Every structure is written in structure tokens, then in C-alpha cells.
PDB file of C-alpha atoms in Angstrom:
ATOM      1  CA  MET A  35      11.099 -77.551  22.405  1.00 56.00           C
ATOM      2  CA  CYS A  36       8.794 -75.181  20.871  1.00 67.00           C
ATOM      3  CA  ASP A  37       7.043 -72.928  22.957  1.00 60.00           C
ATOM      4  CA  TYR A  38       3.029 -74.184  23.901  1.00 54.00           C
ATOM      5  CA  SER A  39       2.174 -71.131  21.192  1.00 57.00           C
ATOM      6  CA  LEU A  40       3.620 -72.604  18.679  1.00 66.00           C
ATOM      7  CA  HIS A  41       2.081 -75.549  18.654  1.00 70.00           C
ATOM      8  CA  ALA A  42       0.529 -74.608  15.463  1.00 76.00           C
ATOM      9  CA  VAL A  43       3.968 -73.833  13.341  1.00 83.00           C
ATOM     10  CA  GLN A  44       5.492 -76.454  11.097  1.00 89.00           C
ATOM     11  CA  SER A  45       8.636 -77.265  12.808  1.00 89.00           C
ATOM     12  CA  ARG A  46      11.899 -79.614  13.378  1.00 92.00           C
ATOM     13  CA  PRO A  47      14.607 -80.137  16.121  1.00 92.00           C
ATOM     14  CA  ALA A  48      17.698 -78.024  15.785  1.00 93.00           C
ATOM     15  CA  VAL A  49      20.886 -79.429  13.923  1.00 93.00           C
ATOM     16  CA  VAL A  50      24.259 -78.753  14.972  1.00 95.00           C
ATOM     17  CA  GLY A  51      26.220 -76.216  13.285  1.00 95.00           C
ATOM     18  CA  GLU A  52      23.286 -74.422  11.504  1.00 95.00           C
ATOM     19  CA  THR A  53      22.860 -70.506  11.872  1.00 96.00           C
ATOM     20  CA  LEU A  54      18.918 -69.462  13.015  1.00 97.00           C
ATOM     21  CA  ILE A  55      17.610 -66.352  13.210  1.00 97.00           C
ATOM     22  CA  SER A  56      15.085 -65.052  16.159  1.00 95.00           C
ATOM     23  CA  THR A  57      11.704 -64.241  14.123  1.00 93.00           C
ATOM     24  CA  THR A  58       7.973 -64.102  14.955  1.00 90.00           C
ATOM     25  CA  PHE A  59       5.878 -66.435  13.254  1.00 87.00           C
ATOM     26  CA  ARG A  60       3.103 -65.908  10.903  1.00 85.00           C
ATOM     27  CA  GLY A  61      -0.613 -65.982  12.586  1.00 81.00           C
ATOM     28  CA  THR A  62       1.167 -65.246  16.210  1.00 81.00           C
ATOM     29  CA  SER A  63       2.480 -62.893  18.452  1.00 78.00           C
ATOM     30  CA  THR A  64       5.643 -65.385  19.524  1.00 83.00           C
ATOM     31  CA  ARG A  65       8.930 -65.451  18.529  1.00 89.00           C
ATOM     32  CA  GLY A  66      11.387 -67.971  18.254  1.00 92.00           C
ATOM     33  CA  PHE A  67      14.026 -69.407  16.348  1.00 94.00           C
ATOM     34  CA  ALA A  68      13.818 -70.202  12.405  1.00 95.00           C
ATOM     35  CA  SER A  69      16.738 -71.031   9.463  1.00 93.00           C
ATOM     36  CA  GLU A  70      17.304 -68.152   7.252  1.00 87.00           C
ATOM     37  CA  ASN A  71      16.287 -70.820   4.424  1.00 88.00           C
ATOM     38  CA  ASP A  72      13.113 -71.480   5.870  1.00 91.00           C
ATOM     39  CA  PRO A  73      11.643 -68.424   8.178  1.00 90.00           C
ATOM     40  CA  ASN A  74       8.173 -70.546   8.239  1.00 91.00           C
ATOM     41  CA  VAL A  75       9.320 -73.030  10.237  1.00 93.00           C
ATOM     42  CA  ALA A  76       9.583 -73.071  13.817  1.00 92.00           C
ATOM     43  CA  VAL A  77      13.218 -74.416  14.880  1.00 94.00           C
ATOM     44  CA  CYS A  78      12.561 -76.670  18.472  1.00 90.00           C
ATOM     45  CA  MET A  79      15.639 -77.386  20.910  1.00 91.00           C
ATOM     46  CA  LEU A  80      15.906 -79.941  23.682  1.00 90.00           C
ATOM     47  CA  PRO A  81      16.533 -78.127  26.967  1.00 91.00           C
ATOM     48  CA  GLY A  82      20.839 -77.766  27.241  1.00 93.00           C
ATOM     49  CA  THR A  83      21.013 -76.754  23.739  1.00 95.00           C
ATOM     50  CA  GLU A  84      23.950 -74.425  23.635  1.00 96.00           C
ATOM     51  CA  LEU A  85      24.264 -71.012  21.128  1.00 97.00           C
ATOM     52  CA  ALA A  86      26.336 -69.379  19.986  1.00 97.00           C
ATOM     53  CA  PHE A  87      24.917 -65.557  19.146  1.00 97.00           C
ATOM     54  CA  ALA A  88      26.787 -63.213  16.454  1.00 97.00           C
ATOM     55  CA  GLU A  89      26.283 -59.981  18.514  1.00 96.00           C
ATOM     56  CA  ASN A  90      25.835 -59.388  22.440  1.00 96.00           C
ATOM     57  CA  VAL A  91      21.713 -60.600  23.106  1.00 96.00           C
ATOM     58  CA  ARG A  92      18.653 -58.031  22.461  1.00 95.00           C
ATOM     59  CA  TYR A  93      15.790 -58.716  24.003  1.00 94.00           C
ATOM     60  CA  ASP A  94      12.631 -56.461  24.926  1.00 89.00           C
ATOM     61  CA  SER A  95      11.898 -55.182  28.236  1.00 73.00           C
ATOM     62  CA  ARG A  96       8.374 -54.601  28.623  1.00 69.00           C
ATOM     63  CA  TRP A  97       8.694 -51.828  27.943  1.00 71.00           C
ATOM     64  CA  ILE A  98       9.155 -49.348  24.572  1.00 76.00           C
ATOM     65  CA  TRP A  99      12.952 -49.987  24.549  1.00 84.00           C
ATOM     66  CA  THR A 100      14.940 -52.879  24.487  1.00 89.00           C
ATOM     67  CA  LYS A 101      17.608 -53.892  26.549  1.00 90.00           C
ATOM     68  CA  THR A 102      21.624 -55.897  25.861  1.00 91.00           C
ATOM     69  CA  ILE A 103      22.885 -58.369  27.917  1.00 91.00           C
ATOM     70  CA  GLY A 104      26.953 -58.771  28.001  1.00 92.00           C
ATOM     71  CA  PHE A 105      27.162 -62.161  26.164  1.00 94.00           C
ATOM     72  CA  ARG A 106      26.671 -64.136  23.148  1.00 95.00           C
ATOM     73  CA  VAL A 107      26.626 -67.504  24.603  1.00 97.00           C
ATOM     74  CA  GLY A 108      23.709 -69.450  26.038  1.00 96.00           C
ATOM     75  CA  VAL A 109      21.919 -72.659  26.857  1.00 95.00           C
ATOM     76  CA  PHE A 110      17.965 -73.082  25.495  1.00 93.00           C
ATOM     77  CA  ASN A 111      16.499 -74.255  28.924  1.00 91.00           C
ATOM     78  CA  GLU A 112      12.884 -73.792  30.095  1.00 85.00           C
ATOM     79  CA  VAL A 113      11.573 -71.500  33.175  1.00 81.00           C
ATOM     80  CA  GLU A 114       8.519 -72.634  35.203  1.00 77.00           C
ATOM     81  CA  PRO A 115       7.196 -75.269  33.053  1.00 72.00           C
ATOM     82  CA  ASP A 116       4.717 -76.357  35.522  1.00 77.00           C
ATOM     83  CA  VAL A 117       2.542 -72.829  35.268  1.00 76.00           C
ATOM     84  CA  PRO A 118       0.045 -73.629  31.966  1.00 74.00           C
ATOM     85  CA  ASP A 119      -0.386 -71.176  29.595  1.00 73.00           C
ATOM     86  CA  ARG A 120       2.913 -68.511  29.305  1.00 74.00           C
ATOM     87  CA  HIS A 121       5.907 -69.085  27.513  1.00 80.00           C
ATOM     88  CA  HIS A 122       8.186 -71.276  28.658  1.00 83.00           C
ATOM     89  CA  ASP A 123      11.467 -71.344  26.498  1.00 88.00           C
ATOM     90  CA  ALA A 124      14.288 -69.240  27.500  1.00 91.00           C
ATOM     91  CA  ILE A 125      18.031 -68.772  27.108  1.00 94.00           C
ATOM     92  CA  GLU A 126      20.500 -69.263  30.303  1.00 94.00           C
ATOM     93  CA  PHE A 127      23.458 -66.903  30.490  1.00 95.00           C
ATOM     94  CA  PRO A 128      26.661 -67.645  32.369  1.00 95.00           C
ATOM     95  CA  ASP A 129      25.366 -65.358  34.912  1.00 95.00           C
ATOM     96  CA  GLY A 130      22.408 -67.441  35.701  1.00 93.00           C
ATOM     97  CA  THR A 131      19.733 -64.649  34.078  1.00 92.00           C
ATOM     98  CA  HIS A 132      17.215 -66.525  32.063  1.00 91.00           C
ATOM     99  CA  VAL A 133      15.579 -64.222  28.634  1.00 91.00           C
ATOM    100  CA  LEU A 134      12.472 -66.104  26.938  1.00 89.00           C
ATOM    101  CA  VAL A 135      12.641 -66.781  23.613  1.00 90.00           C
ATOM    102  CA  THR A 136       9.413 -64.641  23.054  1.00 88.00           C
ATOM    103  CA  GLN A 137      11.009 -61.528  24.038  1.00 91.00           C
ATOM    104  CA  LEU A 138      14.641 -61.784  21.880  1.00 92.00           C
ATOM    105  CA  VAL A 139      14.740 -59.264  19.283  1.00 94.00           C
ATOM    106  CA  GLU A 140      14.172 -60.543  16.044  1.00 94.00           C
ATOM    107  CA  GLY A 141      17.085 -60.785  13.637  1.00 95.00           C
ATOM    108  CA  GLN A 142      19.435 -62.307  15.847  1.00 97.00           C
ATOM    109  CA  ARG A 143      21.321 -64.835  14.448  1.00 97.00           C
ATOM    110  CA  CYS A 144      22.681 -68.005  16.706  1.00 97.00           C
ATOM    111  CA  THR A 145      24.459 -70.636  15.590  1.00 97.00           C
ATOM    112  CA  VAL A 146      23.739 -74.206  17.575  1.00 96.00           C
ATOM    113  CA  LEU A 147      26.909 -75.029  18.987  1.00 96.00           C
ATOM    114  CA  GLN A 148      26.187 -78.398  20.500  1.00 94.00           C
ATOM    115  CA  LEU A 149      22.807 -80.931  21.783  1.00 92.00           C
ATOM    116  CA  PRO A 150      22.091 -82.425  25.035  1.00 90.00           C
ATOM    117  CA  ALA A 151      22.950 -86.060  25.294  1.00 81.00           C
ATOM    118  CA  LEU A 152      20.450 -87.831  25.372  1.00 72.00           C
ATOM    119  CA  HIS A 153      21.515 -91.350  26.011  1.00 61.00           C
ATOM    120  CA  PRO A 154      19.954 -93.192  28.941  1.00 64.00           C
ATOM    121  CA  PRO A 155      21.560 -93.530  32.057  1.00 60.00           C
ATOM    122  CA  VAL A 156      24.413 -96.834  31.581  1.00 62.00           C
ATOM    123  CA  GLU A 157      23.249 -98.818  34.906  1.00 65.00           C
ATOM    124  CA  GLN A 158      26.746-100.258  35.992  1.00 62.00           C
ATOM    125  CA  GLN A 159      26.806-103.990  36.351  1.00 60.00           C
ATOM    126  CA  LYS A 160      29.123-105.432  39.120  1.00 58.00           C
ATOM    127  CA  PRO A 161      32.200-107.461  38.089  1.00 58.00           C
ATOM    128  CA  LYS A 162      31.862-111.495  38.431  1.00 60.00           C
ATOM    129  CA  ALA A 163      33.234-112.991  41.270  1.00 58.00           C
ATOM    130  CA  VAL A 164      36.381-114.168  40.156  1.00 56.00           C
ATOM    131  CA  GLU A 165      37.228-117.351  41.528  1.00 58.00           C
ATOM    132  CA  ARG A 166      40.739-117.455  43.250  1.00 59.00           C
ATOM    133  CA  ARG A 167      43.063-121.442  42.558  1.00 60.00           C
ATOM    134  CA  PRO A 168      45.979-121.336  45.056  1.00 57.00           C
ATOM    135  CA  SER A 169      48.622-121.074  42.185  1.00 57.00           C
ATOM    136  CA  ALA A 170      51.229-123.912  42.139  1.00 56.00           C
ATOM    137  CA  PHE A 171      53.412-122.569  44.191  1.00 50.00           C
ATOM    138  CA  ALA A 172      51.040-121.711  47.136  1.00 52.00           C
ATOM    139  CA  SER A 173      49.682-125.409  46.555  1.00 54.00           C
ATOM    140  CA  LEU A 174      52.691-127.064  47.706  1.00 53.00           C
ATOM    141  CA  PHE A 175      52.577-125.441  51.090  1.00 51.00           C
ATOM    142  CA  LEU A 176      48.815-125.529  51.680  1.00 56.00           C
ATOM    143  CA  GLY A 177      48.474-129.308  50.477  1.00 57.00           C
TER     144      GLY A 177
END
């Protein structure tokens, strides 16, 4: 997904193994991910996409200073998706902390490690009943 405020920005889905950079898109005040080779196209992710950052993640703490999280891996997710007109895209870290993507400090690099599985659940079929016939040995006794 791409946050609601990036709907007017050209976008494409993430690809496993590619390196992305956190950036602010022209004409918006929203940060997101883009390819270094194509910084004007937002790279959108599905919840569950796993990311590995080149360094510990830094983000704006809504103050003048930035904060650093002591993790380099996280999972793309959404927070409060039912609340309209706010940013939902976030990175979830191993300790359960969420950081909104729009708060990530610009210029951070990450690699897409894995995309979420999108296969529909496989319905388990009951095995067909096997007709059991007495063996030749048993038929001697059963008549």
C-alpha cells in the first residue's frame, strides 16, 4: 500500500531484493520509499513486507531532533487503518514499536527481503472413503 496522501504520485509495487531509499515526494509533505534509480515513483508495499535497513532506523520524533531505533530489520504494516485522513503506513520492529513511514528520516536505505504470501487458503479436502474388501485370507474364514 501507499499512504493516502501519495495517491496522486506515480507508484509501483516493491520487488524482492531491490534497494529503496526513504524520500519526500515532490508536491506532497509525505515521505515514503522510492528506488534510487527512479526517485519520483513511490514504491508501495503490502502489509507483511520484510525490510532490512543499512543502518539503525532514524525517525522524526515530532520535535526538532531525530530518534534512532536500535533495529535494522522491520516489517511494513499499517496502523489504525479505520481512521480516515491520517498516515497509516508504518514499519513494525521486533520489540513491537511502530514508526510511521512518513516520519522516517530522508535518505535511509533498505532492502526488500521478502514479500508477504498472497496465496488464498487451501481448502482441505476430506480423503475419499476407501472401500475395504476382505483379503483373500480373511474371506476363507468369513465365507
